[in-house]
């Protein structure tokens, strides 16, 4: 289960699913939104490739962010849909 949204402030992070690389995240990228939006288990593992720093929002504050702004909610939904489609291709 995942209860946190992460925004990469520094460093590089590997996103892997079933042991295969899916993406590399850098400053400004984020993760955790898919499981929070869908109330699902995390769909991938995220591993630090270098010393890093992430800013976080717990589930309650993340849901406030996406429900309080149409643009934010729409954007996160669109990105989560793209990421789900990419994972289905693996």
PDB file of N, CA and C in Angstrom:
ATOM      1  N   UNK A   1       0.835  -1.212   0.000  1.00  0.00           N
ATOM      2  CA  UNK A   1       0.000   0.000   0.000  1.00  0.00           C
ATOM      3  C   UNK A   1       0.870   1.263   0.000  1.00  0.00           C
ATOM      4  N   UNK A   2       0.381   2.297  -0.605  1.00  0.00           N
ATOM      5  CA  UNK A   2       1.097   3.572  -0.625  1.00  0.00           C
ATOM      6  C   UNK A   2       0.187   4.656  -0.075  1.00  0.00           C
ATOM      7  N   UNK A   3       0.701   5.460   0.829  1.00  0.00           N
ATOM      8  CA  UNK A   3      -0.077   6.537   1.421  1.00  0.00           C
ATOM      9  C   UNK A   3       0.601   7.886   1.239  1.00  0.00           C
ATOM     10  N   UNK A   4       1.548   7.967   0.271  1.00  0.00           N
ATOM     11  CA  UNK A   4       2.342   9.190   0.135  1.00  0.00           C
ATOM     12  C   UNK A   4       2.564   9.539  -1.328  1.00  0.00           C
ATOM     13  N   UNK A   5       2.511  10.841  -1.619  1.00  0.00           N
ATOM     14  CA  UNK A   5       2.879  11.403  -2.921  1.00  0.00           C
ATOM     15  C   UNK A   5       4.286  11.976  -2.763  1.00  0.00           C
ATOM     16  N   UNK A   6       5.147  11.715  -3.735  1.00  0.00           N
ATOM     17  CA  UNK A   6       6.541  12.150  -3.676  1.00  0.00           C
ATOM     18  C   UNK A   6       6.871  13.053  -4.854  1.00  0.00           C
ATOM     19  N   UNK A   7       7.540  14.162  -4.585  1.00  0.00           N
ATOM     20  CA  UNK A   7       8.052  15.067  -5.608  1.00  0.00           C
ATOM     21  C   UNK A   7       9.566  15.082  -5.477  1.00  0.00           C
ATOM     22  N   UNK A   8      10.259  14.718  -6.551  1.00  0.00           N
ATOM     23  CA  UNK A   8      11.724  14.650  -6.516  1.00  0.00           C
ATOM     24  C   UNK A   8      12.298  16.060  -6.505  1.00  0.00           C
ATOM     25  N   UNK A   9      13.017  16.369  -5.444  1.00  0.00           N
ATOM     26  CA  UNK A   9      13.679  17.666  -5.292  1.00  0.00           C
ATOM     27  C   UNK A   9      15.133  17.577  -5.759  1.00  0.00           C
ATOM     28  N   UNK A  10      15.779  16.457  -5.445  1.00  0.00           N
ATOM     29  CA  UNK A  10      17.174  16.235  -5.832  1.00  0.00           C
ATOM     30  C   UNK A  10      17.389  14.752  -6.053  1.00  0.00           C
ATOM     31  N   UNK A  11      18.345  14.438  -6.902  1.00  0.00           N
ATOM     32  CA  UNK A  11      18.739  13.053  -7.091  1.00  0.00           C
ATOM     33  C   UNK A  11      18.068  12.391  -8.280  1.00  0.00           C
ATOM     34  N   UNK A  12      18.365  11.100  -8.428  1.00  0.00           N
ATOM     35  CA  UNK A  12      17.772  10.284  -9.479  1.00  0.00           C
ATOM     36  C   UNK A  12      17.196   9.031  -8.844  1.00  0.00           C
ATOM     37  N   UNK A  13      16.048   8.613  -9.361  1.00  0.00           N
ATOM     38  CA  UNK A  13      15.340   7.464  -8.828  1.00  0.00           C
ATOM     39  C   UNK A  13      14.930   6.546  -9.969  1.00  0.00           C
ATOM     40  N   UNK A  14      15.116   5.262  -9.774  1.00  0.00           N
ATOM     41  CA  UNK A  14      14.756   4.255 -10.761  1.00  0.00           C
ATOM     42  C   UNK A  14      13.358   3.741 -10.452  1.00  0.00           C
ATOM     43  N   UNK A  15      12.504   3.704 -11.460  1.00  0.00           N
ATOM     44  CA  UNK A  15      11.185   3.087 -11.335  1.00  0.00           C
ATOM     45  C   UNK A  15      11.282   1.723 -12.005  1.00  0.00           C
ATOM     46  N   UNK A  16      10.955   0.669 -11.252  1.00  0.00           N
ATOM     47  CA  UNK A  16      11.057  -0.696 -11.775  1.00  0.00           C
ATOM     48  C   UNK A  16       9.776  -1.467 -11.468  1.00  0.00           C
ATOM     49  N   UNK A  17       9.429  -2.336 -12.408  1.00  0.00           N
ATOM     50  CA  UNK A  17       8.276  -3.215 -12.209  1.00  0.00           C
ATOM     51  C   UNK A  17       8.696  -4.625 -12.606  1.00  0.00           C
ATOM     52  N   UNK A  18       8.485  -5.557 -11.719  1.00  0.00           N
ATOM     53  CA  UNK A  18       8.880  -6.950 -11.939  1.00  0.00           C
ATOM     54  C   UNK A  18      10.357  -7.045 -12.327  1.00  0.00           C
ATOM     55  N   UNK A  19      11.177  -6.196 -11.726  1.00  0.00           N
ATOM     56  CA  UNK A  19      12.612  -6.227 -11.964  1.00  0.00           C
ATOM     57  C   UNK A  19      13.086  -5.521 -13.219  1.00  0.00           C
ATOM     58  N   UNK A  20      12.172  -4.969 -14.005  1.00  0.00           N
ATOM     59  CA  UNK A  20      12.542  -4.267 -15.241  1.00  0.00           C
ATOM     60  C   UNK A  20      12.420  -2.766 -15.072  1.00  0.00           C
ATOM     61  N   UNK A  21      13.384  -2.044 -15.630  1.00  0.00           N
ATOM     62  CA  UNK A  21      13.370  -0.587 -15.584  1.00  0.00           C
ATOM     63  C   UNK A  21      12.190  -0.049 -16.371  1.00  0.00           C
ATOM     64  N   UNK A  22      11.453   0.870 -15.738  1.00  0.00           N
ATOM     65  CA  UNK A  22      10.327   1.534 -16.394  1.00  0.00           C
ATOM     66  C   UNK A  22      10.692   2.979 -16.728  1.00  0.00           C
ATOM     67  N   UNK A  23      11.367   3.640 -15.793  1.00  0.00           N
ATOM     68  CA  UNK A  23      11.706   5.057 -15.985  1.00  0.00           C
ATOM     69  C   UNK A  23      12.784   5.459 -14.994  1.00  0.00           C
ATOM     70  N   UNK A  24      13.399   6.604 -15.268  1.00  0.00           N
ATOM     71  CA  UNK A  24      14.302   7.256 -14.326  1.00  0.00           C
ATOM     72  C   UNK A  24      13.713   8.612 -14.006  1.00  0.00           C
ATOM     73  N   UNK A  25      13.555   8.893 -12.727  1.00  0.00           N
ATOM     74  CA  UNK A  25      12.975  10.162 -12.282  1.00  0.00           C
ATOM     75  C   UNK A  25      14.074  11.100 -11.822  1.00  0.00           C
ATOM     76  N   UNK A  26      13.882  12.378 -12.138  1.00  0.00           N
ATOM     77  CA  UNK A  26      14.845  13.418 -11.767  1.00  0.00           C
ATOM     78  C   UNK A  26      14.087  14.593 -11.147  1.00  0.00           C
ATOM     79  N   UNK A  27      14.823  15.637 -10.814  1.00  0.00           N
ATOM     80  CA  UNK A  27      14.242  16.823 -10.200  1.00  0.00           C
ATOM     81  C   UNK A  27      12.991  17.280 -10.961  1.00  0.00           C
ATOM     82  N   UNK A  28      11.904  17.465 -10.221  1.00  0.00           N
ATOM     83  CA  UNK A  28      10.645  17.910 -10.805  1.00  0.00           C
ATOM     84  C   UNK A  28       9.691  16.780 -11.136  1.00  0.00           C
ATOM     85  N   UNK A  29      10.200  15.545 -11.208  1.00  0.00           N
ATOM     86  CA  UNK A  29       9.333  14.399 -11.452  1.00  0.00           C
ATOM     87  C   UNK A  29       8.661  13.996 -10.142  1.00  0.00           C
ATOM     88  N   UNK A  30       7.662  13.155 -10.253  1.00  0.00           N
ATOM     89  CA  UNK A  30       6.918  12.739  -9.060  1.00  0.00           C
ATOM     90  C   UNK A  30       6.461  11.299  -9.212  1.00  0.00           C
ATOM     91  N   UNK A  31       6.058  10.717  -8.080  1.00  0.00           N
ATOM     92  CA  UNK A  31       5.509   9.361  -8.081  1.00  0.00           C
ATOM     93  C   UNK A  31       4.611   9.170  -6.875  1.00  0.00           C
ATOM     94  N   UNK A  32       3.815   8.123  -6.937  1.00  0.00           N
ATOM     95  CA  UNK A  32       2.870   7.813  -5.863  1.00  0.00           C
ATOM     96  C   UNK A  32       1.448   8.210  -6.189  1.00  0.00           C
ATOM     97  N   UNK A  33       1.268   9.007  -7.247  1.00  0.00           N
ATOM     98  CA  UNK A  33      -0.067   9.514  -7.575  1.00  0.00           C
ATOM     99  C   UNK A  33      -1.015   8.426  -8.054  1.00  0.00           C
ATOM    100  N   UNK A  34      -0.490   7.417  -8.743  1.00  0.00           N
ATOM    101  CA  UNK A  34      -1.369   6.385  -9.296  1.00  0.00           C
ATOM    102  C   UNK A  34      -2.091   5.616  -8.204  1.00  0.00           C
ATOM    103  N   UNK A  35      -1.353   5.185  -7.200  1.00  0.00           N
ATOM    104  CA  UNK A  35      -1.987   4.422  -6.129  1.00  0.00           C
ATOM    105  C   UNK A  35      -2.901   5.300  -5.284  1.00  0.00           C
ATOM    106  N   UNK A  36      -2.555   6.564  -5.124  1.00  0.00           N
ATOM    107  CA  UNK A  36      -3.408   7.464  -4.344  1.00  0.00           C
ATOM    108  C   UNK A  36      -4.705   7.785  -5.086  1.00  0.00           C
ATOM    109  N   UNK A  37      -4.616   8.034  -6.380  1.00  0.00           N
ATOM    110  CA  UNK A  37      -5.818   8.356  -7.154  1.00  0.00           C
ATOM    111  C   UNK A  37      -6.749   7.158  -7.288  1.00  0.00           C
ATOM    112  N   UNK A  38      -6.155   5.974  -7.459  1.00  0.00           N
ATOM    113  CA  UNK A  38      -6.963   4.778  -7.657  1.00  0.00           C
ATOM    114  C   UNK A  38      -7.232   3.994  -6.396  1.00  0.00           C
ATOM    115  N   UNK A  39      -6.668   4.458  -5.275  1.00  0.00           N
ATOM    116  CA  UNK A  39      -6.794   3.743  -4.004  1.00  0.00           C
ATOM    117  C   UNK A  39      -6.363   2.281  -4.179  1.00  0.00           C
ATOM    118  N   UNK A  40      -5.233   2.112  -4.882  1.00  0.00           N
ATOM    119  CA  UNK A  40      -4.701   0.791  -5.205  1.00  0.00           C
ATOM    120  C   UNK A  40      -3.353   0.587  -4.536  1.00  0.00           C
ATOM    121  N   UNK A  41      -2.857  -0.635  -4.668  1.00  0.00           N
ATOM    122  CA  UNK A  41      -1.488  -0.904  -4.262  1.00  0.00           C
ATOM    123  C   UNK A  41      -0.540  -0.213  -5.229  1.00  0.00           C
ATOM    124  N   UNK A  42       0.667   0.062  -4.788  1.00  0.00           N
ATOM    125  CA  UNK A  42       1.678   0.647  -5.671  1.00  0.00           C
ATOM    126  C   UNK A  42       1.915  -0.300  -6.839  1.00  0.00           C
ATOM    127  N   UNK A  43       2.095   0.259  -8.031  1.00  0.00           N
ATOM    128  CA  UNK A  43       2.248  -0.554  -9.238  1.00  0.00           C
ATOM    129  C   UNK A  43       3.706  -0.770  -9.629  1.00  0.00           C
ATOM    130  N   UNK A  44       4.638  -0.124  -8.938  1.00  0.00           N
ATOM    131  CA  UNK A  44       6.059  -0.248  -9.256  1.00  0.00           C
ATOM    132  C   UNK A  44       6.868   0.062  -8.007  1.00  0.00           C
ATOM    133  N   UNK A  45       8.139  -0.297  -8.067  1.00  0.00           N
ATOM    134  CA  UNK A  45       9.078   0.036  -7.001  1.00  0.00           C
ATOM    135  C   UNK A  45       9.894   1.238  -7.438  1.00  0.00           C
ATOM    136  N   UNK A  46      10.258   2.091  -6.496  1.00  0.00           N
ATOM    137  CA  UNK A  46      11.103   3.248  -6.789  1.00  0.00           C
ATOM    138  C   UNK A  46      12.330   3.153  -5.897  1.00  0.00           C
ATOM    139  N   UNK A  47      13.496   3.169  -6.544  1.00  0.00           N
ATOM    140  CA  UNK A  47      14.768   3.004  -5.845  1.00  0.00           C
ATOM    141  C   UNK A  47      15.661   4.199  -6.117  1.00  0.00           C
ATOM    142  N   UNK A  48      16.358   4.655  -5.102  1.00  0.00           N
ATOM    143  CA  UNK A  48      17.270   5.782  -5.256  1.00  0.00           C
ATOM    144  C   UNK A  48      18.535   5.338  -5.978  1.00  0.00           C
ATOM    145  N   UNK A  49      18.935   6.105  -7.007  1.00  0.00           N
ATOM    146  CA  UNK A  49      20.166   5.839  -7.739  1.00  0.00           C
ATOM    147  C   UNK A  49      21.317   6.705  -7.241  1.00  0.00           C
ATOM    148  N   UNK A  50      20.985   7.737  -6.484  1.00  0.00           N
ATOM    149  CA  UNK A  50      21.985   8.657  -5.950  1.00  0.00           C
ATOM    150  C   UNK A  50      21.391   9.283  -4.695  1.00  0.00           C
ATOM    151  N   UNK A  51      22.221   9.931  -3.880  1.00  0.00           N
ATOM    152  CA  UNK A  51      21.638  10.631  -2.742  1.00  0.00           C
ATOM    153  C   UNK A  51      20.554  11.579  -3.261  1.00  0.00           C
ATOM    154  N   UNK A  52      19.417  11.552  -2.625  1.00  0.00           N
ATOM    155  CA  UNK A  52      18.297  12.345  -3.128  1.00  0.00           C
ATOM    156  C   UNK A  52      17.443  12.911  -2.024  1.00  0.00           C
ATOM    157  N   UNK A  53      16.514  13.731  -2.449  1.00  0.00           N
ATOM    158  CA  UNK A  53      15.574  14.362  -1.529  1.00  0.00           C
ATOM    159  C   UNK A  53      14.233  14.444  -2.228  1.00  0.00           C
ATOM    160  N   UNK A  54      13.193  14.015  -1.535  1.00  0.00           N
ATOM    161  CA  UNK A  54      11.833  14.114  -2.064  1.00  0.00           C
ATOM    162  C   UNK A  54      10.978  14.919  -1.093  1.00  0.00           C
ATOM    163  N   UNK A  55      10.142  15.766  -1.652  1.00  0.00           N
ATOM    164  CA  UNK A  55       9.111  16.425  -0.872  1.00  0.00           C
ATOM    165  C   UNK A  55       7.904  15.501  -0.886  1.00  0.00           C
ATOM    166  N   UNK A  56       7.162  15.447   0.215  1.00  0.00           N
ATOM    167  CA  UNK A  56       6.058  14.502   0.302  1.00  0.00           C
ATOM    168  C   UNK A  56       4.762  15.171   0.736  1.00  0.00           C
ATOM    169  N   UNK A  57       3.667  14.547   0.314  1.00  0.00           N
ATOM    170  CA  UNK A  57       2.331  14.885   0.805  1.00  0.00           C
ATOM    171  C   UNK A  57       1.685  13.586   1.235  1.00  0.00           C
ATOM    172  N   UNK A  58       1.053  13.576   2.404  1.00  0.00           N
ATOM    173  CA  UNK A  58       0.308  12.387   2.791  1.00  0.00           C
ATOM    174  C   UNK A  58      -0.971  12.330   1.951  1.00  0.00           C
ATOM    175  N   UNK A  59      -1.660  11.213   2.025  1.00  0.00           N
ATOM    176  CA  UNK A  59      -2.843  10.999   1.183  1.00  0.00           C
ATOM    177  C   UNK A  59      -3.888  12.100   1.363  1.00  0.00           C
ATOM    178  N   UNK A  60      -4.140  12.502   2.585  1.00  0.00           N
ATOM    179  CA  UNK A  60      -5.155  13.526   2.838  1.00  0.00           C
ATOM    180  C   UNK A  60      -4.809  14.835   2.133  1.00  0.00           C
ATOM    181  N   UNK A  61      -3.574  15.283   2.259  1.00  0.00           N
ATOM    182  CA  UNK A  61      -3.174  16.547   1.637  1.00  0.00           C
ATOM    183  C   UNK A  61      -3.089  16.435   0.118  1.00  0.00           C
ATOM    184  N   UNK A  62      -2.678  15.266  -0.390  1.00  0.00           N
ATOM    185  CA  UNK A  62      -2.672  15.060  -1.837  1.00  0.00           C
ATOM    186  C   UNK A  62      -4.097  15.163  -2.383  1.00  0.00           C
ATOM    187  N   UNK A  63      -5.047  14.520  -1.720  1.00  0.00           N
ATOM    188  CA  UNK A  63      -6.434  14.568  -2.194  1.00  0.00           C
ATOM    189  C   UNK A  63      -7.010  15.981  -2.109  1.00  0.00           C
ATOM    190  N   UNK A  64      -6.599  16.735  -1.126  1.00  0.00           N
ATOM    191  CA  UNK A  64      -7.015  18.147  -1.053  1.00  0.00           C
ATOM    192  C   UNK A  64      -6.473  18.924  -2.254  1.00  0.00           C
ATOM    193  N   UNK A  65      -5.214  18.662  -2.604  1.00  0.00           N
ATOM    194  CA  UNK A  65      -4.590  19.339  -3.743  1.00  0.00           C
ATOM    195  C   UNK A  65      -5.351  19.043  -5.030  1.00  0.00           C
ATOM    196  N   UNK A  66      -5.615  17.775  -5.318  1.00  0.00           N
ATOM    197  CA  UNK A  66      -6.247  17.430  -6.589  1.00  0.00           C
ATOM    198  C   UNK A  66      -7.724  17.777  -6.624  1.00  0.00           C
ATOM    199  N   UNK A  67      -8.391  17.792  -5.477  1.00  0.00           N
ATOM    200  CA  UNK A  67      -9.813  18.148  -5.479  1.00  0.00           C
ATOM    201  C   UNK A  67     -10.025  19.653  -5.393  1.00  0.00           C
ATOM    202  N   UNK A  68      -9.003  20.380  -4.952  1.00  0.00           N
ATOM    203  CA  UNK A  68      -9.136  21.830  -4.802  1.00  0.00           C
ATOM    204  C   UNK A  68      -8.814  22.617  -6.054  1.00  0.00           C
ATOM    205  N   UNK A  69      -8.253  21.955  -7.056  1.00  0.00           N
ATOM    206  CA  UNK A  69      -7.868  22.638  -8.283  1.00  0.00           C
ATOM    207  C   UNK A  69      -8.212  21.752  -9.470  1.00  0.00           C
ATOM    208  N   UNK A  70      -9.079  22.235 -10.337  1.00  0.00           N
ATOM    209  CA  UNK A  70      -9.460  21.460 -11.515  1.00  0.00           C
ATOM    210  C   UNK A  70      -8.223  21.112 -12.337  1.00  0.00           C
ATOM    211  N   UNK A  71      -7.346  22.081 -12.537  1.00  0.00           N
ATOM    212  CA  UNK A  71      -6.149  21.862 -13.337  1.00  0.00           C
ATOM    213  C   UNK A  71      -5.247  20.796 -12.745  1.00  0.00           C
ATOM    214  N   UNK A  72      -5.029  20.861 -11.442  1.00  0.00           N
ATOM    215  CA  UNK A  72      -4.182  19.865 -10.784  1.00  0.00           C
ATOM    216  C   UNK A  72      -4.821  18.483 -10.864  1.00  0.00           C
ATOM    217  N   UNK A  73      -6.095  18.406 -10.566  1.00  0.00           N
ATOM    218  CA  UNK A  73      -6.794  17.121 -10.630  1.00  0.00           C
ATOM    219  C   UNK A  73      -6.771  16.522 -12.016  1.00  0.00           C
ATOM    220  N   UNK A  74      -7.062  17.341 -13.018  1.00  0.00           N
ATOM    221  CA  UNK A  74      -7.061  16.874 -14.397  1.00  0.00           C
ATOM    222  C   UNK A  74      -5.657  16.430 -14.815  1.00  0.00           C
ATOM    223  N   UNK A  75      -4.665  17.223 -14.466  1.00  0.00           N
ATOM    224  CA  UNK A  75      -3.288  16.900 -14.833  1.00  0.00           C
ATOM    225  C   UNK A  75      -2.821  15.591 -14.233  1.00  0.00           C
ATOM    226  N   UNK A  76      -3.062  15.391 -12.941  1.00  0.00           N
ATOM    227  CA  UNK A  76      -2.649  14.150 -12.296  1.00  0.00           C
ATOM    228  C   UNK A  76      -3.403  12.950 -12.869  1.00  0.00           C
ATOM    229  N   UNK A  77      -4.702  13.111 -13.141  1.00  0.00           N
ATOM    230  CA  UNK A  77      -5.475  12.022 -13.747  1.00  0.00           C
ATOM    231  C   UNK A  77      -4.919  11.662 -15.121  1.00  0.00           C
ATOM    232  N   UNK A  78      -4.592  12.660 -15.923  1.00  0.00           N
ATOM    233  CA  UNK A  78      -4.074  12.416 -17.269  1.00  0.00           C
ATOM    234  C   UNK A  78      -2.727  11.704 -17.214  1.00  0.00           C
ATOM    235  N   UNK A  79      -1.850  12.155 -16.343  1.00  0.00           N
ATOM    236  CA  UNK A  79      -0.532  11.524 -16.224  1.00  0.00           C
ATOM    237  C   UNK A  79      -0.662  10.102 -15.690  1.00  0.00           C
ATOM    238  N   UNK A  80      -1.528   9.899 -14.721  1.00  0.00           N
ATOM    239  CA  UNK A  80      -1.729   8.548 -14.180  1.00  0.00           C
ATOM    240  C   UNK A  80      -2.262   7.615 -15.268  1.00  0.00           C
ATOM    241  N   UNK A  81      -3.159   8.093 -16.123  1.00  0.00           N
ATOM    242  CA  UNK A  81      -3.685   7.265 -17.220  1.00  0.00           C
ATOM    243  C   UNK A  81      -2.576   6.891 -18.198  1.00  0.00           C
ATOM    244  N   UNK A  82      -1.718   7.855 -18.536  1.00  0.00           N
ATOM    245  CA  UNK A  82      -0.584   7.560 -19.430  1.00  0.00           C
ATOM    246  C   UNK A  82       0.343   6.521 -18.818  1.00  0.00           C
ATOM    247  N   UNK A  83       0.624   6.671 -17.543  1.00  0.00           N
ATOM    248  CA  UNK A  83       1.531   5.745 -16.862  1.00  0.00           C
ATOM    249  C   UNK A  83       0.910   4.339 -16.776  1.00  0.00           C
ATOM    250  N   UNK A  84      -0.399   4.266 -16.517  1.00  0.00           N
ATOM    251  CA  UNK A  84      -1.066   2.957 -16.494  1.00  0.00           C
ATOM    252  C   UNK A  84      -0.948   2.278 -17.849  1.00  0.00           C
ATOM    253  N   UNK A  85      -1.170   3.044 -18.918  1.00  0.00           N
ATOM    254  CA  UNK A  85      -1.053   2.476 -20.267  1.00  0.00           C
ATOM    255  C   UNK A  85       0.365   1.990 -20.537  1.00  0.00           C
ATOM    256  N   UNK A  86       1.372   2.752 -20.120  1.00  0.00           N
ATOM    257  CA  UNK A  86       2.762   2.327 -20.309  1.00  0.00           C
ATOM    258  C   UNK A  86       3.049   1.034 -19.557  1.00  0.00           C
ATOM    259  N   UNK A  87       2.537   0.923 -18.336  1.00  0.00           N
ATOM    260  CA  UNK A  87       2.772  -0.295 -17.545  1.00  0.00           C
ATOM    261  C   UNK A  87       2.082  -1.496 -18.162  1.00  0.00           C
ATOM    262  N   UNK A  88       0.922  -1.292 -18.762  1.00  0.00           N
ATOM    263  CA  UNK A  88       0.217  -2.395 -19.398  1.00  0.00           C
ATOM    264  C   UNK A  88       0.972  -2.934 -20.608  1.00  0.00           C
ATOM    265  N   UNK A  89       1.811  -2.099 -21.214  1.00  0.00           N
ATOM    266  CA  UNK A  89       2.595  -2.510 -22.385  1.00  0.00           C
ATOM    267  C   UNK A  89       3.775  -3.394 -22.007  1.00  0.00           C
ATOM    268  N   UNK A  90       4.133  -3.413 -20.718  1.00  0.00           N
ATOM    269  CA  UNK A  90       5.298  -4.212 -20.293  1.00  0.00           C
ATOM    270  C   UNK A  90       4.965  -5.689 -20.242  1.00  0.00           C
TER     271      UNK A  90
END
